[in-house]
PDB file of C-alpha atoms in Angstrom:
ATOM      1  CA  MET A 214      15.367  12.164 -18.648  1.00  0.00           C
ATOM      2  CA  SER A 215      13.951  15.618 -18.187  1.00  0.00           C
ATOM      3  CA  VAL A 216      15.702  17.989 -15.846  1.00  0.00           C
ATOM      4  CA  HIS A 217      13.614  19.159 -12.924  1.00  0.00           C
ATOM      5  CA  GLN A 218      13.665  22.696 -11.694  1.00  0.00           C
ATOM      6  CA  LEU A 219      12.913  24.139  -8.314  1.00  0.00           C
ATOM      7  CA  GLN A 220       9.948  26.420  -7.912  1.00  0.00           C
ATOM      8  CA  PRO A 221       9.977  27.504  -4.278  1.00  0.00           C
ATOM      9  CA  ASN A 222       6.877  29.653  -4.728  1.00  0.00           C
ATOM     10  CA  ASN A 223       4.910  26.482  -5.355  1.00  0.00           C
ATOM     11  CA  TRP A 224       6.342  24.433  -2.558  1.00  0.00           C
ATOM     12  CA  VAL A 225       3.712  25.037   0.074  1.00  0.00           C
ATOM     13  CA  ASP A 226       0.741  24.407  -2.195  1.00  0.00           C
ATOM     14  CA  ALA A 227       2.296  21.437  -3.895  1.00  0.00           C
ATOM     15  CA  TYR A 228       4.135  19.585  -1.142  1.00  0.00           C
ATOM     16  CA  ALA A 229       3.321  20.929   2.333  1.00  0.00           C
ATOM     17  CA  ASP A 230       0.534  18.414   2.987  1.00  0.00           C
ATOM     18  CA  TYR A 231       2.530  15.469   1.720  1.00  0.00           C
ATOM     19  CA  LEU A 232       5.604  16.410   3.746  1.00  0.00           C
ATOM     20  CA  PHE A 233       3.396  17.092   6.749  1.00  0.00           C
ATOM     21  CA  ASN A 234       1.863  13.612   6.609  1.00  0.00           C
ATOM     22  CA  TYR A 235       5.294  12.103   6.127  1.00  0.00           C
ATOM     23  CA  ALA A 236       6.628  13.923   9.180  1.00  0.00           C
ATOM     24  CA  VAL A 237       3.641  13.488  11.497  1.00  0.00           C
ATOM     25  CA  VAL A 238       3.693   9.708  11.341  1.00  0.00           C
ATOM     26  CA  ARG A 239       7.413   9.756  12.105  1.00  0.00           C
ATOM     27  CA  VAL A 240       7.583  12.211  14.991  1.00  0.00           C
ATOM     28  CA  SER A 241       3.990  11.668  16.205  1.00  0.00           C
ATOM     29  CA  ASP A 242       3.521  15.316  17.022  1.00  0.00           C
ATOM     30  CA  GLU A 243       1.829  17.815  14.759  1.00  0.00           C
ATOM     31  CA  GLU A 244       3.594  20.883  16.126  1.00  0.00           C
ATOM     32  CA  ILE A 245       7.047  19.347  15.797  1.00  0.00           C
ATOM     33  CA  ALA A 246       6.136  18.169  12.299  1.00  0.00           C
ATOM     34  CA  LYS A 247       5.187  21.715  11.301  1.00  0.00           C
ATOM     35  CA  ASP A 248       8.497  23.048  12.586  1.00  0.00           C
ATOM     36  CA  LEU A 249      10.401  20.355  10.727  1.00  0.00           C
ATOM     37  CA  ILE A 250       8.642  21.232   7.493  1.00  0.00           C
ATOM     38  CA  GLN A 251       9.469  24.884   7.886  1.00  0.00           C
ATOM     39  CA  GLU A 252      13.093  23.953   8.500  1.00  0.00           C
ATOM     40  CA  THR A 253      12.997  21.688   5.473  1.00  0.00           C
ATOM     41  CA  PHE A 254      11.776  24.433   3.172  1.00  0.00           C
ATOM     42  CA  ILE A 255      14.336  26.886   4.489  1.00  0.00           C
ATOM     43  CA  ALA A 256      17.145  24.358   4.173  1.00  0.00           C
ATOM     44  CA  GLY A 257      15.883  23.644   0.672  1.00  0.00           C
ATOM     45  CA  LEU A 258      16.178  27.304  -0.264  1.00  0.00           C
ATOM     46  CA  LYS A 259      19.673  27.501   1.149  1.00  0.00           C
ATOM     47  CA  SER A 260      20.910  24.505  -0.767  1.00  0.00           C
ATOM     48  CA  ALA A 261      18.873  25.167  -3.900  1.00  0.00           C
ATOM     49  CA  LYS A 262      22.045  25.596  -5.900  1.00  0.00           C
ATOM     50  CA  ASN A 263      23.019  22.024  -5.092  1.00  0.00           C
ATOM     51  CA  PHE A 264      19.853  20.721  -6.707  1.00  0.00           C
ATOM     52  CA  LYS A 265      20.969  18.931  -9.839  1.00  0.00           C
ATOM     53  CA  GLY A 266      17.529  18.319 -11.265  1.00  0.00           C
ATOM     54  CA  GLN A 267      17.928  14.574 -11.357  1.00  0.00           C
ATOM     55  CA  ALA A 268      15.224  13.879  -8.815  1.00  0.00           C
ATOM     56  CA  THR A 269      11.805  15.455  -8.649  1.00  0.00           C
ATOM     57  CA  GLU A 270      11.315  18.369  -6.311  1.00  0.00           C
ATOM     58  CA  ARG A 271       9.286  16.222  -3.941  1.00  0.00           C
ATOM     59  CA  THR A 272      11.893  13.475  -3.690  1.00  0.00           C
ATOM     60  CA  TRP A 273      14.527  16.092  -3.025  1.00  0.00           C
ATOM     61  CA  LEU A 274      12.481  17.782  -0.321  1.00  0.00           C
ATOM     62  CA  ILE A 275      11.685  14.434   1.292  1.00  0.00           C
ATOM     63  CA  ALA A 276      15.421  13.697   1.431  1.00  0.00           C
ATOM     64  CA  ILE A 277      15.974  16.955   3.308  1.00  0.00           C
ATOM     65  CA  LEU A 278      13.037  16.251   5.598  1.00  0.00           C
ATOM     66  CA  LYS A 279      14.492  12.840   6.445  1.00  0.00           C
ATOM     67  CA  ARG A 280      17.687  14.517   7.631  1.00  0.00           C
ATOM     68  CA  LYS A 281      15.652  16.945   9.711  1.00  0.00           C
ATOM     69  CA  ILE A 282      13.745  14.095  11.339  1.00  0.00           C
ATOM     70  CA  ILE A 283      16.971  12.302  12.203  1.00  0.00           C
ATOM     71  CA  ASP A 284      18.403  15.538  13.620  1.00  0.00           C
ATOM     72  CA  HIS A 285      15.254  15.937  15.679  1.00  0.00           C
ATOM     73  CA  TYR A 286      15.666  12.520  17.263  1.00  0.00           C
ATOM     74  CA  ARG A 287      19.343  13.163  17.918  1.00  0.00           C
ATOM     75  CA  LYS A 288      18.446  16.357  19.693  1.00  0.00           C
ATOM     76  CA  ILE A 289      15.815  14.872  21.967  1.00  0.00           C
ATOM     77  CA  ASN A 290      18.035  11.906  22.721  1.00  0.00           C
ATOM     78  CA  SER A 291      20.946  14.051  23.814  1.00  0.00           C
ATOM     79  CA  LYS A 292      18.590  16.059  26.003  1.00  0.00           C
ATOM     80  CA  LYS A 293      17.320  12.954  27.707  1.00  0.00           C
ATOM     81  CA  GLY A 294      20.782  11.518  28.128  1.00  0.00           C
ATOM     82  CA  LYS A 295      21.548   8.058  26.967  1.00  0.00           C
ATOM     83  CA  ALA A 296      18.765   5.784  25.874  1.00  0.00           C
ATOM     84  CA  GLU A 297      17.722   3.522  28.669  1.00  0.00           C
ATOM     85  CA  VAL A 298      17.933  -0.202  28.419  1.00  0.00           C
ATOM     86  CA  ARG A 299      16.021  -1.988  31.072  1.00  0.00           C
ATOM     87  CA  LEU A 300      16.097  -5.636  31.911  1.00  0.00           C
ATOM     88  CA  GLN A 301      14.060  -6.978  34.724  1.00  0.00           C
ATOM     89  CA  TYR A 302      15.412  -9.783  36.803  1.00  0.00           C
ATOM     90  CA  ASN A 303      12.953  -9.712  39.635  1.00  0.00           C
ATOM     91  CA  ALA A 304      11.901 -13.317  39.740  1.00  0.00           C
ATOM     92  CA  SER A 305       9.731 -12.652  42.752  1.00  0.00           C
ATOM     93  CA  SER A 306       6.754 -11.588  40.695  1.00  0.00           C
ATOM     94  CA  ASP A 307       5.291 -14.170  38.409  1.00  0.00           C
ATOM     95  CA  SER A 308       2.785 -11.752  37.046  1.00  0.00           C
ATOM     96  CA  ASP A 309       1.431 -11.388  33.541  1.00  0.00           C
ATOM     97  CA  GLY A 310       3.940 -10.494  30.864  1.00  0.00           C
ATOM     98  CA  ASP A 311       6.927 -11.840  32.752  1.00  0.00           C
ATOM     99  CA  TRP A 312       7.011 -15.098  30.886  1.00  0.00           C
ATOM    100  CA  LEU A 313       9.288 -14.966  27.893  1.00  0.00           C
ATOM    101  CA  GLU A 314       6.566 -16.514  25.778  1.00  0.00           C
ATOM    102  CA  GLU A 315       4.393 -13.536  26.538  1.00  0.00           C
ATOM    103  CA  GLN A 316       7.054 -11.047  25.569  1.00  0.00           C
ATOM    104  CA  VAL A 317       7.811 -12.180  22.049  1.00  0.00           C
ATOM    105  CA  ALA A 318       5.910 -10.735  19.137  1.00  0.00           C
ATOM    106  CA  ASP A 319       2.593 -12.333  18.478  1.00  0.00           C
ATOM    107  CA  PRO A 320       2.914 -13.776  14.961  1.00  0.00           C
ATOM    108  CA  SER A 321      -0.826 -13.720  14.437  1.00  0.00           C
ATOM    109  CA  SER A 322      -1.066 -10.043  15.326  1.00  0.00           C
ATOM    110  CA  ILE A 323      -1.526  -7.819  12.327  1.00  0.00           C
ATOM    111  CA  LYS A 324      -1.702  -4.592  14.270  1.00  0.00           C
ATOM    112  CA  GLU A 325       1.866  -3.535  13.488  1.00  0.00           C
ATOM    113  CA  ASN A 326       1.394  -4.212   9.817  1.00  0.00           C
ATOM    114  CA  ASP A 327      -1.842  -2.311   9.886  1.00  0.00           C
ATOM    115  CA  ALA A 328      -0.142   0.786  11.212  1.00  0.00           C
ATOM    116  CA  LEU A 329       2.522   0.603   8.519  1.00  0.00           C
ATOM    117  CA  GLU A 330       0.016  -0.060   5.818  1.00  0.00           C
ATOM    118  CA  ASN A 331      -2.184   2.803   6.916  1.00  0.00           C
ATOM    119  CA  GLU A 332       0.769   5.144   6.899  1.00  0.00           C
ATOM    120  CA  GLU A 333       1.601   4.177   3.332  1.00  0.00           C
ATOM    121  CA  LEU A 334      -2.052   4.428   2.439  1.00  0.00           C
ATOM    122  CA  GLY A 335      -2.172   7.918   3.904  1.00  0.00           C
ATOM    123  CA  LEU A 336       0.775   9.007   1.774  1.00  0.00           C
ATOM    124  CA  ALA A 337      -0.664   7.362  -1.331  1.00  0.00           C
ATOM    125  CA  ILE A 338      -3.947   9.190  -0.810  1.00  0.00           C
ATOM    126  CA  GLN A 339      -2.136  12.430  -0.081  1.00  0.00           C
ATOM    127  CA  SER A 340      -0.155  12.312  -3.290  1.00  0.00           C
ATOM    128  CA  CYS A 341      -3.363  11.623  -5.207  1.00  0.00           C
ATOM    129  CA  ILE A 342      -5.070  14.557  -3.480  1.00  0.00           C
ATOM    130  CA  ASP A 343      -2.108  16.750  -4.438  1.00  0.00           C
ATOM    131  CA  GLN A 344      -2.854  16.067  -8.088  1.00  0.00           C
ATOM    132  CA  LEU A 345      -6.381  17.454  -7.885  1.00  0.00           C
ATOM    133  CA  PRO A 346      -7.136  20.969  -9.148  1.00  0.00           C
ATOM    134  CA  VAL A 347      -6.864  23.454  -6.294  1.00  0.00           C
ATOM    135  CA  ASN A 348     -10.558  24.189  -5.744  1.00  0.00           C
ATOM    136  CA  GLN A 349     -11.562  20.533  -5.876  1.00  0.00           C
ATOM    137  CA  ARG A 350      -8.794  19.727  -3.462  1.00  0.00           C
ATOM    138  CA  GLN A 351      -9.895  22.405  -1.030  1.00  0.00           C
ATOM    139  CA  VAL A 352     -13.521  21.328  -1.101  1.00  0.00           C
ATOM    140  CA  PHE A 353     -12.681  17.642  -0.817  1.00  0.00           C
ATOM    141  CA  ILE A 354     -10.399  18.181   2.166  1.00  0.00           C
ATOM    142  CA  MET A 355     -12.852  20.445   3.940  1.00  0.00           C
ATOM    143  CA  LYS A 356     -15.599  17.908   3.436  1.00  0.00           C
ATOM    144  CA  THR A 357     -13.796  14.632   3.897  1.00  0.00           C
ATOM    145  CA  VAL A 358     -10.811  15.279   6.132  1.00  0.00           C
ATOM    146  CA  ARG A 359     -11.960  18.196   8.217  1.00  0.00           C
ATOM    147  CA  GLY A 360     -15.568  17.014   8.163  1.00  0.00           C
ATOM    148  CA  LEU A 361     -17.140  20.449   7.718  1.00  0.00           C
ATOM    149  CA  SER A 362     -20.812  20.680   6.887  1.00  0.00           C
ATOM    150  CA  THR A 363     -21.989  21.353   3.353  1.00  0.00           C
ATOM    151  CA  GLU A 364     -23.449  24.656   4.492  1.00  0.00           C
ATOM    152  CA  ASP A 365     -20.205  25.935   6.024  1.00  0.00           C
ATOM    153  CA  ILE A 366     -18.166  24.995   2.975  1.00  0.00           C
ATOM    154  CA  CYS A 367     -20.618  26.714   0.648  1.00  0.00           C
ATOM    155  CA  LYS A 368     -20.347  29.864   2.722  1.00  0.00           C
ATOM    156  CA  GLU A 369     -16.578  29.790   2.877  1.00  0.00           C
ATOM    157  CA  MET A 370     -16.032  28.996  -0.802  1.00  0.00           C
ATOM    158  CA  ASN A 371     -18.966  31.101  -1.957  1.00  0.00           C
ATOM    159  CA  ILE A 372     -20.561  28.310  -3.982  1.00  0.00           C
ATOM    160  CA  ASN A 373     -23.975  26.634  -3.954  1.00  0.00           C
ATOM    161  CA  PRO A 374     -24.572  23.035  -2.841  1.00  0.00           C
ATOM    162  CA  SER A 375     -24.908  21.659  -6.351  1.00  0.00           C
ATOM    163  CA  ASN A 376     -21.510  23.194  -7.246  1.00  0.00           C
ATOM    164  CA  LEU A 377     -20.131  21.513  -4.173  1.00  0.00           C
ATOM    165  CA  TRP A 378     -21.452  18.085  -5.096  1.00  0.00           C
ATOM    166  CA  VAL A 379     -20.118  18.418  -8.637  1.00  0.00           C
ATOM    167  CA  MET A 380     -16.673  19.234  -7.265  1.00  0.00           C
ATOM    168  CA  ILE A 381     -16.869  16.396  -4.757  1.00  0.00           C
ATOM    169  CA  HIS A 382     -17.904  14.041  -7.537  1.00  0.00           C
ATOM    170  CA  ARG A 383     -14.980  15.051  -9.751  1.00  0.00           C
ATOM    171  CA  ALA A 384     -12.551  14.810  -6.878  1.00  0.00           C
ATOM    172  CA  ARG A 385     -13.781  11.391  -5.802  1.00  0.00           C
ATOM    173  CA  THR A 386     -13.747  10.026  -9.344  1.00  0.00           C
ATOM    174  CA  ALA A 387     -10.202  11.297  -9.869  1.00  0.00           C
ATOM    175  CA  LEU A 388      -9.083   9.825  -6.557  1.00  0.00           C
ATOM    176  CA  MET A 389     -10.605   6.447  -7.376  1.00  0.00           C
ATOM    177  CA  GLY A 390      -8.672   6.405 -10.647  1.00  0.00           C
ATOM    178  CA  CYS A 391      -5.458   7.569  -9.030  1.00  0.00           C
ATOM    179  CA  LEU A 392      -5.660   5.096  -6.157  1.00  0.00           C
ATOM    180  CA  ASN A 393      -6.500   2.363  -8.588  1.00  0.00           C
ATOM    181  CA  GLN A 394      -3.086   2.918 -10.135  1.00  0.00           C
ATOM    182  CA  ASN A 395      -1.157   3.422  -6.921  1.00  0.00           C
ATOM    183  CA  TRP A 396      -3.035   1.300  -4.427  1.00  0.00           C
ATOM    184  CA  PHE A 397      -4.532  -1.979  -5.378  1.00  0.00           C
ATOM    185  CA  THR A 398      -7.466  -2.405  -3.102  1.00  0.00           C
ATOM    186  CA  LEU A 399      -9.862  -0.247  -5.101  1.00  0.00           C
TER     187      LEU A 399
ATOM    188  CA  MET B 115     -36.665   6.756 -12.517  1.00  0.00           C
ATOM    189  CA  ILE B 116     -33.673   8.972 -11.844  1.00  0.00           C
ATOM    190  CA  SER B 117     -30.779   9.584 -14.211  1.00  0.00           C
ATOM    191  CA  CYS B 118     -27.237   8.373 -13.644  1.00  0.00           C
ATOM    192  CA  ASP B 119     -26.144  11.927 -12.834  1.00  0.00           C
ATOM    193  CA  GLU B 120     -28.742  12.151 -10.099  1.00  0.00           C
ATOM    194  CA  ALA B 121     -27.797   8.711  -8.871  1.00  0.00           C
ATOM    195  CA  ALA B 122     -24.153   9.768  -8.634  1.00  0.00           C
ATOM    196  CA  VAL B 123     -25.046  12.833  -6.576  1.00  0.00           C
ATOM    197  CA  ILE B 124     -27.081  10.737  -4.152  1.00  0.00           C
ATOM    198  CA  CYS B 125     -24.288   8.189  -3.974  1.00  0.00           C
ATOM    199  CA  ASN B 126     -21.774  10.916  -3.125  1.00  0.00           C
ATOM    200  CA  LYS B 127     -24.116  12.431  -0.552  1.00  0.00           C
ATOM    201  CA  SER B 128     -24.593   9.099   1.136  1.00  0.00           C
ATOM    202  CA  GLN B 129     -20.800   8.816   1.561  1.00  0.00           C
ATOM    203  CA  TYR B 130     -21.163  11.771   3.915  1.00  0.00           C
ATOM    204  CA  LYS B 131     -24.453  10.503   5.392  1.00  0.00           C
ATOM    205  CA  GLU B 132     -26.329  13.366   3.809  1.00  0.00           C
ATOM    206  CA  ALA B 133     -28.717  11.420   1.588  1.00  0.00           C
ATOM    207  CA  SER B 134     -32.340  11.206   2.709  1.00  0.00           C
ATOM    208  CA  LEU B 135     -34.184   7.919   2.980  1.00  0.00           C
ATOM    209  CA  SER B 136     -36.219   8.525  -0.169  1.00  0.00           C
ATOM    210  CA  GLU B 137     -33.053   9.427  -2.066  1.00  0.00           C
ATOM    211  CA  LYS B 138     -31.397   6.236  -0.915  1.00  0.00           C
ATOM    212  CA  LEU B 139     -34.384   4.208  -2.062  1.00  0.00           C
ATOM    213  CA  LYS B 140     -34.288   5.880  -5.458  1.00  0.00           C
ATOM    214  CA  LEU B 141     -30.587   5.075  -5.709  1.00  0.00           C
ATOM    215  CA  LYS B 142     -31.165   1.434  -4.740  1.00  0.00           C
ATOM    216  CA  LEU B 143     -33.864   1.108  -7.361  1.00  0.00           C
ATOM    217  CA  HIS B 144     -31.673   2.750  -9.987  1.00  0.00           C
ATOM    218  CA  MET B 145     -28.792   0.410  -9.225  1.00  0.00           C
ATOM    219  CA  LEU B 146     -30.987  -2.625  -9.805  1.00  0.00           C
ATOM    220  CA  PHE B 147     -31.097  -1.667 -13.452  1.00  0.00           C
ATOM    221  CA  CYS B 148     -27.811   0.162 -13.883  1.00  0.00           C
ATOM    222  CA  SER B 149     -24.623  -1.804 -13.369  1.00  0.00           C
ATOM    223  CA  THR B 150     -22.418   1.235 -14.079  1.00  0.00           C
ATOM    224  CA  CYS B 151     -23.833   3.051 -11.086  1.00  0.00           C
ATOM    225  CA  ALA B 152     -23.670  -0.092  -8.972  1.00  0.00           C
ATOM    226  CA  VAL B 153     -19.937  -0.376  -9.700  1.00  0.00           C
ATOM    227  CA  PHE B 154     -19.459   3.334  -9.043  1.00  0.00           C
ATOM    228  CA  SER B 155     -21.265   3.011  -5.738  1.00  0.00           C
ATOM    229  CA  LYS B 156     -19.101   0.083  -4.691  1.00  0.00           C
ATOM    230  CA  LYS B 157     -15.880   1.929  -5.516  1.00  0.00           C
ATOM    231  CA  ASN B 158     -17.154   5.054  -3.848  1.00  0.00           C
ATOM    232  CA  LYS B 159     -17.814   3.144  -0.638  1.00  0.00           C
ATOM    233  CA  GLN B 160     -14.327   1.660  -0.813  1.00  0.00           C
ATOM    234  CA  LEU B 161     -12.853   5.133  -1.178  1.00  0.00           C
ATOM    235  CA  THR B 162     -14.773   6.236   1.899  1.00  0.00           C
ATOM    236  CA  SER B 163     -13.477   3.322   3.946  1.00  0.00           C
ATOM    237  CA  LEU B 164      -9.909   3.945   2.741  1.00  0.00           C
ATOM    238  CA  MET B 165     -10.217   7.575   3.750  1.00  0.00           C
ATOM    239  CA  ASP B 166     -11.436   6.474   7.178  1.00  0.00           C
ATOM    240  CA  LYS B 167      -8.635   3.974   7.561  1.00  0.00           C
ATOM    241  CA  ALA B 168      -5.836   6.312   6.579  1.00  0.00           C
ATOM    242  CA  ARG B 169      -5.102   9.156   8.894  1.00  0.00           C
ATOM    243  CA  ILE B 170      -4.666  12.220   6.764  1.00  0.00           C
ATOM    244  CA  TYR B 171      -3.191  15.283   8.370  1.00  0.00           C
ATOM    245  CA  VAL B 172      -3.766  18.719   6.950  1.00  0.00           C
ATOM    246  CA  MET B 173      -2.320  22.070   7.825  1.00  0.00           C
ATOM    247  CA  SER B 174      -4.746  24.923   8.110  1.00  0.00           C
ATOM    248  CA  ASP B 175      -4.768  27.637   5.451  1.00  0.00           C
ATOM    249  CA  LEU B 176      -3.400  30.116   7.980  1.00  0.00           C
ATOM    250  CA  GLU B 177      -0.418  27.931   8.730  1.00  0.00           C
ATOM    251  CA  LYS B 178       0.232  27.496   5.036  1.00  0.00           C
ATOM    252  CA  LYS B 179       0.092  31.216   4.480  1.00  0.00           C
ATOM    253  CA  ALA B 180       2.596  31.766   7.277  1.00  0.00           C
ATOM    254  CA  LEU B 181       4.838  29.153   5.751  1.00  0.00           C
ATOM    255  CA  LYS B 182       4.585  30.804   2.336  1.00  0.00           C
ATOM    256  CA  ASN B 183       5.548  34.160   3.797  1.00  0.00           C
ATOM    257  CA  LYS B 184       8.558  32.626   5.492  1.00  0.00           C
ATOM    258  CA  ILE B 185       9.707  31.237   2.164  1.00  0.00           C
ATOM    259  CA  LYS B 186       9.153  34.548   0.428  1.00  0.00           C
ATOM    260  CA  GLU B 187      11.277  36.332   3.033  1.00  0.00           C
ATOM    261  CA  LYS B 188      14.162  33.996   2.384  1.00  0.00           C
ATOM    262  CA  LEU B 189      13.952  34.053  -1.385  1.00  0.00           C
TER     263      LEU B 189
END
């Protein structure tokens, strides 16, 4: 097994988006997620000497991020005081949702699974995007995720539209191949 | 008749709703005869719907730059 090495100069370009997606779905707040990622990178630098090279950089950083997310929840919980547990005994209101049958999970509902699946899908796509060459990645994200117009992207990247469509084509083809390996619905 | 390269460009454009009606017709016609492009078009559409389904979050370039500087300071 090859030994992995840390390259902190590459961290932001290589992993920031992946870590960001990982954090956002867990803390449901973009600003908090950004802070957590910054803390993760800094903690990573501090404990760089403990990195044994057995895991990949990304796995190692994710492990740190997980700790940071747990710490975050601890912090907000201690601020709020103890978690509240509420049970309602008011039998006076026979309104909707009071019946036990209405409170159990709906086995035919696939909403919860959908959310989970979409989160995994998001991470699978993100790690495929991370493998694209930098300029293709930039153009693809501007076009597809941020939804900028062709004109604006051409101006910003200083390219002409046919360049743009070539890059989009390469990016999309690569993503199809990558998702084909990592996600089975394509 | 258009070439496969042209067909691919139109197919990609139509994923972003930027293909004109005449382009779309040309693509449709091309795909009647070209199964490679028909398969590509199908996969391309699937990629679009996956991208819509998954919520992808991105940090802006400015935020990334700030993050990079922070790392540099600590190095």
